[in-house]
Short mmCIF file of C-alpha atoms in Angstrom, two decimals:
data_model
loop_
_atom_site.label_atom_id
_atom_site.label_comp_id
_atom_site.label_asym_id
_atom_site.label_seq_id
_atom_site.Cartn_x
_atom_site.Cartn_y
_atom_site.Cartn_z
CA UNK W 48 23.61 -135.54 80.17
CA UNK W 49 21.15 -133.52 82.50
CA UNK W 50 20.24 -134.17 85.81
CA UNK W 51 16.73 -132.77 85.93
CA UNK W 52 15.28 -131.94 88.89
CA UNK W 53 11.01 -131.23 90.08
CA UNK W 54 10.30 -127.80 90.68
CA UNK W 55 8.99 -127.30 94.50
CA UNK W 56 5.57 -125.78 95.70
CA UNK W 57 5.79 -121.58 95.20
CA UNK W 58 9.65 -121.89 94.13
CA UNK W 59 11.18 -118.64 91.50
CA UNK W 60 12.25 -119.97 87.73
CA UNK W 61 15.87 -118.05 89.56
CA UNK W 62 16.20 -120.70 92.42
CA UNK W 63 15.28 -123.49 90.25
CA UNK W 64 18.03 -122.79 88.10
CA UNK W 65 20.15 -122.04 90.61
CA UNK W 66 19.05 -125.87 91.98
CA UNK W 67 19.60 -127.18 88.91
CA UNK W 68 22.99 -125.24 87.82
CA UNK W 69 24.88 -126.56 91.49
CA UNK W 70 24.04 -129.57 90.77
CA UNK W 71 25.08 -130.44 87.44
CA UNK W 72 28.65 -128.75 88.00
CA UNK W 73 27.89 -125.58 86.28
CA UNK W 74 29.21 -122.47 86.89
CA UNK W 75 27.20 -119.71 85.91
CA UNK W 76 23.81 -119.65 84.44
CA UNK W 77 24.91 -119.01 80.81
CA UNK W 78 26.98 -123.00 80.94
CA UNK W 79 23.83 -123.91 82.37
CA UNK W 80 21.51 -122.85 80.19
CA UNK W 81 23.72 -124.42 77.07
CA UNK W 82 22.99 -127.10 78.92
CA UNK W 83 19.88 -127.61 78.95
CA UNK W 84 19.03 -126.53 75.36
CA UNK W 85 22.06 -128.93 74.21
CA UNK W 86 19.93 -131.41 76.55
CA UNK W 87 16.90 -130.60 74.77
CA UNK W 88 18.45 -131.19 71.45
CA UNK W 89 18.67 -127.39 70.51
CA UNK W 90 21.90 -126.82 70.55
CA UNK W 91 22.48 -123.87 68.04
CA UNK W 92 19.04 -122.19 68.85
CA UNK W 93 19.86 -118.77 70.45
CA UNK W 94 18.41 -117.05 73.49
CA UNK W 95 15.81 -115.63 71.29
CA UNK W 96 14.98 -118.66 69.76
CA UNK W 97 14.43 -120.41 72.47
CA UNK W 98 14.48 -118.20 75.77
CA UNK W 99 16.06 -118.77 79.65
CA UNK W 100 12.58 -119.23 81.30
CA UNK W 101 11.14 -122.00 78.48
CA UNK W 102 14.72 -124.10 79.19
CA UNK W 103 13.55 -123.80 82.54
CA UNK W 104 10.33 -125.33 81.41
CA UNK W 105 11.13 -128.14 78.77
CA UNK W 106 13.78 -129.16 82.01
CA UNK W 107 11.33 -129.15 84.61
CA UNK W 108 9.03 -131.16 82.36
CA UNK W 109 6.33 -128.75 82.72
CA UNK W 110 4.55 -126.99 79.93
CA UNK W 111 5.86 -123.99 79.56
CA UNK W 112 2.35 -122.07 80.00
CA UNK W 113 1.89 -124.02 83.73
CA UNK W 114 5.25 -123.24 84.29
CA UNK W 115 5.69 -119.44 84.02
CA UNK W 116 1.94 -118.73 86.13
CA UNK W 117 3.46 -121.06 88.75
CA UNK W 118 7.51 -119.70 89.27
CA UNK W 119 7.54 -117.25 87.44
CA UNK W 120 6.81 -113.10 88.38
CA UNK W 121 5.76 -111.67 84.93
CA UNK W 122 2.02 -113.00 85.71
CA UNK W 123 2.94 -110.62 88.34
CA UNK W 124 4.59 -108.08 86.17
CA UNK W 125 1.56 -108.58 82.99
CA UNK W 126 -1.55 -108.79 85.45
CA UNK W 127 -3.14 -104.97 84.04
CA UNK W 128 -1.24 -104.27 80.75
CA UNK W 129 -1.83 -102.56 77.67
CA UNK W 130 0.85 -104.65 75.50
CA UNK W 131 -1.38 -106.68 73.96
CA UNK W 132 -3.54 -108.35 76.59
CA UNK W 133 -5.09 -111.35 74.85
CA UNK W 134 -1.77 -113.08 75.16
CA UNK W 135 -1.77 -115.05 78.06
CA UNK W 136 1.13 -115.49 80.74
CA UNK W 137 3.42 -117.71 79.23
CA UNK W 138 2.33 -118.25 75.40
CA UNK W 139 4.93 -120.02 73.63
CA UNK W 140 4.40 -117.87 70.43
CA UNK W 141 5.37 -114.56 72.21
CA UNK W 142 9.00 -115.38 71.89
CA UNK W 143 9.63 -111.88 72.19
CA UNK W 144 7.77 -111.45 75.76
CA UNK W 145 9.60 -114.50 77.21
CA UNK W 146 13.11 -113.29 75.72
CA UNK W 147 12.73 -109.79 76.99
CA UNK W 148 10.78 -110.41 80.34
CA UNK W 149 10.45 -114.01 81.72
CA UNK W 150 12.85 -114.47 84.11
CA UNK W 151 12.64 -110.39 84.71
CA UNK W 152 11.72 -109.16 89.19
CA UNK W 153 8.85 -108.06 90.08
CA UNK W 154 11.26 -105.61 92.25
CA UNK W 155 14.94 -105.94 92.87
CA UNK W 156 16.39 -107.76 96.24
CA UNK W 157 16.19 -111.09 97.82
CA UNK W 158 14.25 -111.70 100.36
CA UNK W 159 13.52 -114.91 102.18
CA UNK W 160 12.39 -116.04 105.81
CA UNK W 161 14.25 -117.67 107.79
CA UNK W 162 11.48 -120.58 109.68
CA UNK W 163 10.75 -120.83 105.64
CA UNK W 164 14.04 -122.09 105.96
CA UNK W 165 14.51 -124.43 108.92
CA UNK W 166 10.66 -125.75 107.62
CA UNK W 167 12.14 -126.82 103.47
CA UNK W 168 15.04 -128.25 105.78
CA UNK W 169 13.26 -130.43 107.88
CA UNK W 170 10.08 -131.05 104.61
CA UNK W 171 12.09 -130.70 101.58
CA UNK W 172 15.70 -131.63 102.49
CA UNK W 173 16.29 -128.49 101.35
CA UNK W 174 15.92 -124.37 101.32
CA UNK W 175 14.85 -122.59 98.24
CA UNK W 176 14.22 -119.23 97.19
CA UNK W 177 9.90 -118.43 97.49
CA UNK W 178 8.11 -116.88 94.79
CA UNK W 179 5.74 -114.87 96.86
CA UNK W 180 8.91 -113.69 99.02
CA UNK W 181 9.73 -111.49 96.29
CA UNK W 182 6.51 -109.24 94.90
CA UNK W 183 6.81 -105.90 95.98
CA UNK W 184 5.36 -105.20 99.43
CA UNK W 185 6.28 -107.84 100.82
CA UNK W 186 7.60 -107.76 104.08
CA UNK W 187 6.42 -110.29 106.25
CA UNK W 188 6.64 -114.23 105.55
CA UNK W 189 1.92 -114.95 104.99
CA UNK W 190 2.79 -118.28 106.25
CA UNK W 191 5.07 -118.04 109.57
CA UNK W 192 4.11 -114.03 109.82
CA UNK W 193 7.44 -113.32 110.55
CA UNK W 194 9.75 -110.48 109.40
CA UNK W 195 11.33 -111.32 106.04
CA UNK W 196 15.42 -111.00 105.17
CA UNK W 197 16.94 -109.54 102.34
CA UNK W 198 20.33 -108.59 100.67
CA UNK W 199 21.03 -106.07 97.21
CA UNK W 200 22.14 -108.74 95.60
CA UNK W 201 19.98 -110.27 92.79
CA UNK W 202 23.15 -113.44 92.10
CA UNK W 203 22.00 -114.63 95.70
CA UNK W 204 19.10 -116.23 93.93
CA UNK W 205 22.14 -118.30 92.38
CA UNK W 206 22.76 -120.09 96.35
CA UNK W 207 21.18 -122.09 98.44
CA UNK W 208 18.64 -119.63 101.46
CA UNK W 209 21.08 -121.61 104.09
CA UNK W 210 23.86 -119.89 102.21
CA UNK W 211 22.74 -116.85 102.05
CA UNK W 212 20.65 -116.45 105.81
CA UNK W 213 24.07 -116.04 107.36
CA UNK W 214 24.97 -112.13 105.63
CA UNK W 215 21.11 -111.04 105.03
CA UNK W 216 19.82 -107.88 106.15
CA UNK W 217 16.58 -108.58 108.65
CA UNK W 218 13.87 -106.14 107.57
CA UNK W 219 13.42 -102.80 109.83
CA UNK W 220 10.79 -103.83 112.59
CA UNK W 221 8.56 -100.68 111.75
CA UNK W 222 8.44 -101.53 108.15
CA UNK W 223 7.78 -105.14 108.70
CA UNK W 224 5.19 -103.37 111.57
CA UNK W 225 3.59 -101.34 109.14
CA UNK W 226 2.46 -103.87 106.22
CA UNK W 227 1.28 -106.51 109.69
CA UNK W 228 -0.96 -103.18 110.93
CA UNK W 229 -2.14 -101.71 107.65
CA UNK W 230 -5.79 -103.05 106.16
CA UNK W 231 -5.13 -101.03 102.56
CA UNK W 232 -1.82 -102.82 102.69
CA UNK W 233 -3.02 -106.13 103.55
CA UNK W 234 -5.63 -105.10 100.21
CA UNK W 235 -2.53 -104.56 98.00
CA UNK W 236 -0.89 -107.51 98.43
CA UNK W 237 -4.09 -110.48 98.12
CA UNK W 238 -5.47 -108.42 95.38
CA UNK W 239 -1.71 -108.81 93.80
CA UNK W 240 -1.07 -112.49 94.44
CA UNK W 241 -5.37 -113.13 92.90
CA UNK W 242 -3.91 -111.47 89.70
CA UNK W 243 -0.89 -113.19 89.61
CA UNK W 244 -3.36 -116.54 89.41
CA UNK W 245 -5.09 -115.10 86.28
CA UNK W 246 -3.79 -117.10 82.92
CA UNK W 247 -3.92 -113.23 80.82
CA UNK W 248 -3.79 -110.21 82.02
CA UNK W 249 -6.56 -107.27 82.15
CA UNK W 250 -6.20 -105.42 80.23
CA UNK W 251 -5.67 -101.69 81.25
CA UNK W 252 -7.80 -99.55 79.94
CA UNK W 253 -10.77 -101.83 81.77
CA UNK W 254 -8.64 -101.39 85.32
CA UNK W 255 -8.57 -97.32 84.63
CA UNK W 256 -12.43 -98.20 84.24
CA UNK W 257 -13.32 -99.55 86.74
CA UNK W 258 -10.81 -97.63 88.68
CA UNK W 259 -12.47 -94.22 87.44
CA UNK W 260 -15.85 -95.00 88.25
CA UNK W 261 -15.37 -96.01 91.78
CA UNK W 262 -13.07 -92.21 92.28
CA UNK W 263 -16.10 -90.49 90.27
CA UNK W 264 -18.17 -91.74 92.94
CA UNK W 265 -15.77 -90.64 96.12
CA UNK W 266 -15.63 -87.06 94.28
CA UNK W 267 -12.26 -87.54 94.29
CA UNK W 268 -10.68 -86.17 91.17
CA UNK W 269 -10.59 -87.85 87.30
CA UNK W 270 -7.69 -86.67 85.28
CA UNK W 271 -4.82 -84.40 85.29
CA UNK W 272 -6.62 -81.27 84.41
CA UNK W 273 -7.35 -78.12 86.69
CA UNK W 274 -10.44 -79.44 89.31
CA UNK W 275 -11.76 -77.79 92.61
CA UNK W 276 -11.70 -81.96 93.34
CA UNK W 277 -8.84 -83.76 95.82
CA UNK W 278 -6.39 -85.63 93.77
CA UNK W 279 -6.49 -89.51 94.29
CA UNK W 280 -2.51 -89.41 95.54
CA UNK W 281 -2.80 -87.33 98.06
CA UNK W 282 -5.39 -89.55 99.35
CA UNK W 283 -2.97 -92.57 98.55
CA UNK W 284 -0.23 -90.60 100.84
CA UNK W 285 -2.80 -90.30 103.45
CA UNK W 286 -3.72 -94.07 103.39
CA UNK W 287 -0.74 -96.30 103.38
CA UNK W 288 2.99 -96.16 106.39
CA UNK W 289 4.99 -93.83 103.86
CA UNK W 290 8.02 -96.41 105.12
CA UNK W 291 6.28 -98.90 103.54
CA UNK W 292 4.76 -96.82 100.84
CA UNK W 293 8.12 -95.85 99.31
CA UNK W 294 8.98 -99.09 98.76
CA UNK W 295 6.56 -99.71 96.05
CA UNK W 296 7.77 -95.78 94.95
CA UNK W 297 9.48 -94.10 95.99
CA UNK W 298 8.79 -90.19 95.23
CA UNK W 299 5.01 -90.61 96.16
CA UNK W 300 5.03 -89.70 99.93
CA UNK W 301 7.38 -87.18 99.62
CA UNK W 302 5.31 -84.72 97.21
CA UNK W 303 3.32 -81.71 97.59
CA UNK W 304 -0.43 -81.86 99.06
CA UNK W 305 -1.55 -80.73 95.74
CA UNK W 306 0.39 -81.63 93.59
CA UNK W 307 -0.11 -83.44 90.37
CA UNK W 308 1.75 -86.97 91.26
CA UNK W 309 1.44 -88.83 87.46
CA UNK W 310 2.03 -92.39 88.09
CA UNK W 311 -0.68 -91.45 90.26
CA UNK W 312 -3.69 -89.41 88.93
CA UNK W 313 -2.15 -89.87 85.26
CA UNK W 314 -3.81 -93.27 85.21
CA UNK W 315 -7.33 -92.41 85.43
CA UNK W 316 -6.91 -89.79 81.85
CA UNK W 317 -3.93 -91.51 80.37
CA UNK W 318 -5.35 -94.29 77.40
CA UNK W 319 -1.67 -94.63 76.41
CA UNK W 320 0.69 -94.11 78.50
CA UNK W 321 -0.11 -97.38 81.72
CA UNK W 322 1.38 -97.14 84.94
CA UNK W 323 3.54 -100.16 86.08
CA UNK W 324 1.36 -102.68 88.44
CA UNK W 325 2.22 -101.30 91.02
CA UNK W 326 0.17 -98.16 90.95
CA UNK W 327 -2.39 -99.74 89.84
CA UNK W 328 -2.98 -101.82 93.12
CA UNK W 329 -2.53 -99.57 94.89
CA UNK W 330 -5.68 -97.41 94.14
CA UNK W 331 -7.49 -100.53 93.83
CA UNK W 332 -6.84 -101.54 97.96
CA UNK W 333 -7.23 -98.29 98.99
CA UNK W 334 -10.83 -97.40 97.13
CA UNK W 335 -12.30 -100.82 97.53
CA UNK W 336 -13.25 -101.77 101.32
CA UNK W 337 -12.21 -105.62 100.67
CA UNK W 338 -9.78 -107.76 98.05
CA UNK W 339 -12.84 -109.27 95.92
CA UNK W 340 -15.01 -105.67 95.76
CA UNK W 341 -11.68 -104.56 93.95
CA UNK W 342 -10.84 -108.24 92.14
CA UNK W 343 -14.74 -107.66 91.44
CA UNK W 344 -15.25 -104.83 89.96
CA UNK W 345 -11.43 -105.12 88.19
CA UNK W 346 -11.85 -107.93 86.32
CA UNK W 347 -15.37 -107.27 85.15
CA UNK W 348 -15.82 -106.58 81.26
CA UNK W 349 -19.35 -105.23 81.43
CA UNK W 350 -17.87 -101.93 83.21
CA UNK W 351 -18.45 -98.51 82.13
CA UNK W 352 -17.51 -94.41 83.38
CA UNK W 353 -19.91 -92.36 84.30
CA UNK W 354 -18.32 -89.24 85.21
CA UNK W 355 -20.43 -88.03 88.86
CA UNK W 356 -21.73 -84.91 87.53
CA UNK W 357 -21.73 -81.55 90.00
CA UNK W 358 -25.07 -81.41 91.47
CA UNK W 359 -24.77 -85.55 92.14
CA UNK W 360 -21.37 -84.61 94.09
CA UNK W 361 -22.97 -81.59 95.31
CA UNK W 362 -25.63 -83.96 96.34
CA UNK W 363 -23.75 -86.84 98.07
CA UNK W 364 -21.54 -83.66 100.00
CA UNK W 365 -24.79 -82.04 101.66
CA UNK W 366 -26.02 -86.13 102.28
CA UNK W 367 -22.40 -86.27 104.07
CA UNK W 368 -22.95 -83.00 106.10
CA UNK W 369 -26.15 -83.88 107.59
CA UNK W 370 -25.33 -86.79 108.89
CA UNK W 371 -22.00 -85.90 110.37
CA UNK W 372 -24.25 -82.99 112.39
CA UNK W 373 -27.06 -86.08 113.36
CA UNK W 374 -23.66 -87.63 113.98
CA UNK W 375 -22.58 -85.48 116.10
CA UNK W 376 -19.28 -85.56 113.73
CA UNK W 377 -18.73 -89.05 115.23
CA UNK W 378 -18.04 -91.10 112.01
CA UNK W 379 -18.25 -94.35 112.85
CA UNK W 380 -21.64 -93.97 114.08
CA UNK W 381 -22.02 -91.94 109.90
CA UNK W 382 -21.33 -95.59 108.61
CA UNK W 383 -24.48 -97.51 106.81
CA UNK W 384 -24.35 -100.37 104.21
CA UNK W 385 -25.34 -96.97 101.43
CA UNK W 386 -22.31 -95.44 101.88
CA UNK W 387 -18.57 -95.87 102.03
CA UNK W 388 -16.61 -98.97 104.23
CA UNK W 389 -15.94 -97.05 107.48
CA UNK W 390 -11.89 -96.42 106.13
CA UNK W 391 -12.95 -94.98 103.14
CA UNK W 392 -15.62 -92.34 104.70
CA UNK W 393 -13.76 -91.41 107.01
CA UNK W 394 -11.00 -89.97 104.20
CA UNK W 395 -13.78 -88.61 102.59
CA UNK W 396 -14.80 -87.06 105.67
CA UNK W 397 -11.44 -85.22 106.28
CA UNK W 398 -11.07 -83.92 102.19
CA UNK W 399 -14.27 -82.47 103.58
CA UNK W 400 -12.62 -80.74 105.90
CA UNK W 401 -15.05 -82.31 108.04
CA UNK W 402 -12.37 -84.16 111.36
CA UNK W 403 -13.68 -86.91 113.37
CA UNK W 404 -14.87 -85.88 116.71
CA UNK W 405 -13.71 -88.65 119.05
CA UNK W 406 -14.69 -88.47 122.45
CA UNK W 407 -12.63 -90.83 125.67
CA UNK W 408 -11.83 -90.37 128.92
CA UNK W 409 -14.60 -88.17 130.04
CA UNK W 410 -12.98 -85.71 126.88
CA UNK W 411 -15.37 -84.20 124.05
CA UNK W 412 -13.27 -82.80 121.11
CA UNK W 413 -16.77 -81.69 119.72
CA UNK W 414 -16.95 -79.18 123.02
CA UNK W 415 -13.16 -77.82 122.32
CA UNK W 416 -13.93 -77.41 118.00
CA UNK W 417 -17.40 -75.78 119.36
CA UNK W 418 -15.90 -73.54 121.58
CA UNK W 419 -12.48 -72.77 118.96
CA UNK W 420 -14.87 -71.88 116.38
CA UNK W 421 -18.68 -70.20 117.12
CA UNK W 422 -17.70 -69.12 121.05
CA UNK W 423 -14.31 -67.69 119.94
CA UNK W 424 -12.24 -68.86 122.95
CA UNK W 425 -8.49 -68.94 121.73
CA UNK W 426 -7.12 -72.16 121.36
CA UNK W 427 -5.80 -73.21 124.95
CA UNK W 428 -8.60 -72.50 125.81
CA UNK W 429 -11.04 -74.68 124.27
CA UNK W 430 -8.70 -77.66 125.45
CA UNK W 431 -9.59 -76.60 128.12
CA UNK W 432 -12.89 -77.08 128.09
CA UNK W 433 -13.33 -80.19 126.11
CA UNK W 434 -10.32 -81.47 128.54
CA UNK W 435 -8.08 -82.43 125.24
CA UNK W 436 -4.60 -81.97 124.34
CA UNK W 437 -4.05 -79.24 122.95
CA UNK W 438 -1.22 -80.77 120.30
CA UNK W 439 -5.20 -82.85 119.53
CA UNK W 440 -7.44 -79.57 118.96
CA UNK W 441 -5.04 -78.20 116.83
CA UNK W 442 -4.76 -81.31 114.25
CA UNK W 443 -8.74 -80.98 114.15
CA UNK W 444 -8.02 -77.71 112.79
CA UNK W 445 -5.71 -78.27 110.45
CA UNK W 446 -8.05 -80.79 108.88
CA UNK W 447 -10.67 -78.87 109.00
CA UNK W 448 -8.74 -76.25 107.30
CA UNK W 449 -7.28 -78.77 104.20
CA UNK W 450 -9.19 -75.86 101.23
CA UNK W 451 -7.11 -73.45 102.97
CA UNK W 452 -4.19 -75.11 103.59
CA UNK W 453 -4.48 -76.58 99.90
CA UNK W 454 -4.69 -73.33 99.03
CA UNK W 455 -1.76 -71.95 100.69
CA UNK W 456 -0.12 -74.77 98.78
CA UNK W 457 -0.83 -73.70 95.32
CA UNK W 458 -0.18 -70.47 96.24
CA UNK W 459 3.41 -69.24 95.17
CA UNK W 460 5.15 -66.61 96.47
#
């Protein structure tokens, strides 16, 4: 006999498995799955013939594809793929895929929200593990805006969150604050959740083409070969807080400027070696002004890659430089509907060696920079004339010298 339960809203498949295991008095996952198989009338079928996630769907009374789409991380992990992109998430005909990756996690560790536990105890009489908390990059509960707790033991999903919260570790405030306050991170999370709701994955070729078109228009390199154009991986390192970026791709934030990072830069040219979903999401969230724009572009079936020719890029740079002069170096005064959104445009201007000359509280970075570069005054004199801190002028000079900086990094001793 099997005591069946109804899956709760946003409940992770492993959470449902744990609840079934506990209420049926089973000691481990294997015992529970064997019990469900006997109850369903398939006692002799192997797990490859009848995968764990299919057994959970049977116990829940839900159609397999519906269970996969609402309670598994498979739709997130397969949201952009090169492997059978035409096959819908949870398709019962693809037993191998369900067996190999049906109830796999999207990231290591278990994550939980203290306020959700309190809310679920009040409303449901029990606590459970939420799927959205287990997605890459999620450091804060989107319902309560509370910093999440975590443990590194994936086996904890088989227990109630109420039991685990006592020994769980709170995510560092630096990490949580960076996730709360960065627009690109917000877009990353929103795009990921939206793609997860699709009934089928998107071909990585289509996603790659959409990203290449946008990146080319921004003047960034679309291949891993020699080029004077800046790398999109360098742009990502500047866009995302490093403490958060390390949780997605640990070694990206420590790459040398100008060095190719194949898991990011390779997305744009390697048609047979697709990258993890997180790589696509990092790029999309950084180069599009809104999650809606990114999703529209990635989901579009009518897209072709048109590489911007050298003359076109030169005209774009000349136009930006003209606008920069007219705005007296103030990035926010350059914005118009015909240009990229302010954060993207500002970052692109910096890659051209045109820093943001902000004036505030009687100071003038324009005077300071003009004194240094045009009048030949010393750093100290220039800072004093512009009433700007020396370290602020130094930072602007480094931004203005980005091209020599990239060249110096390429020079070998």
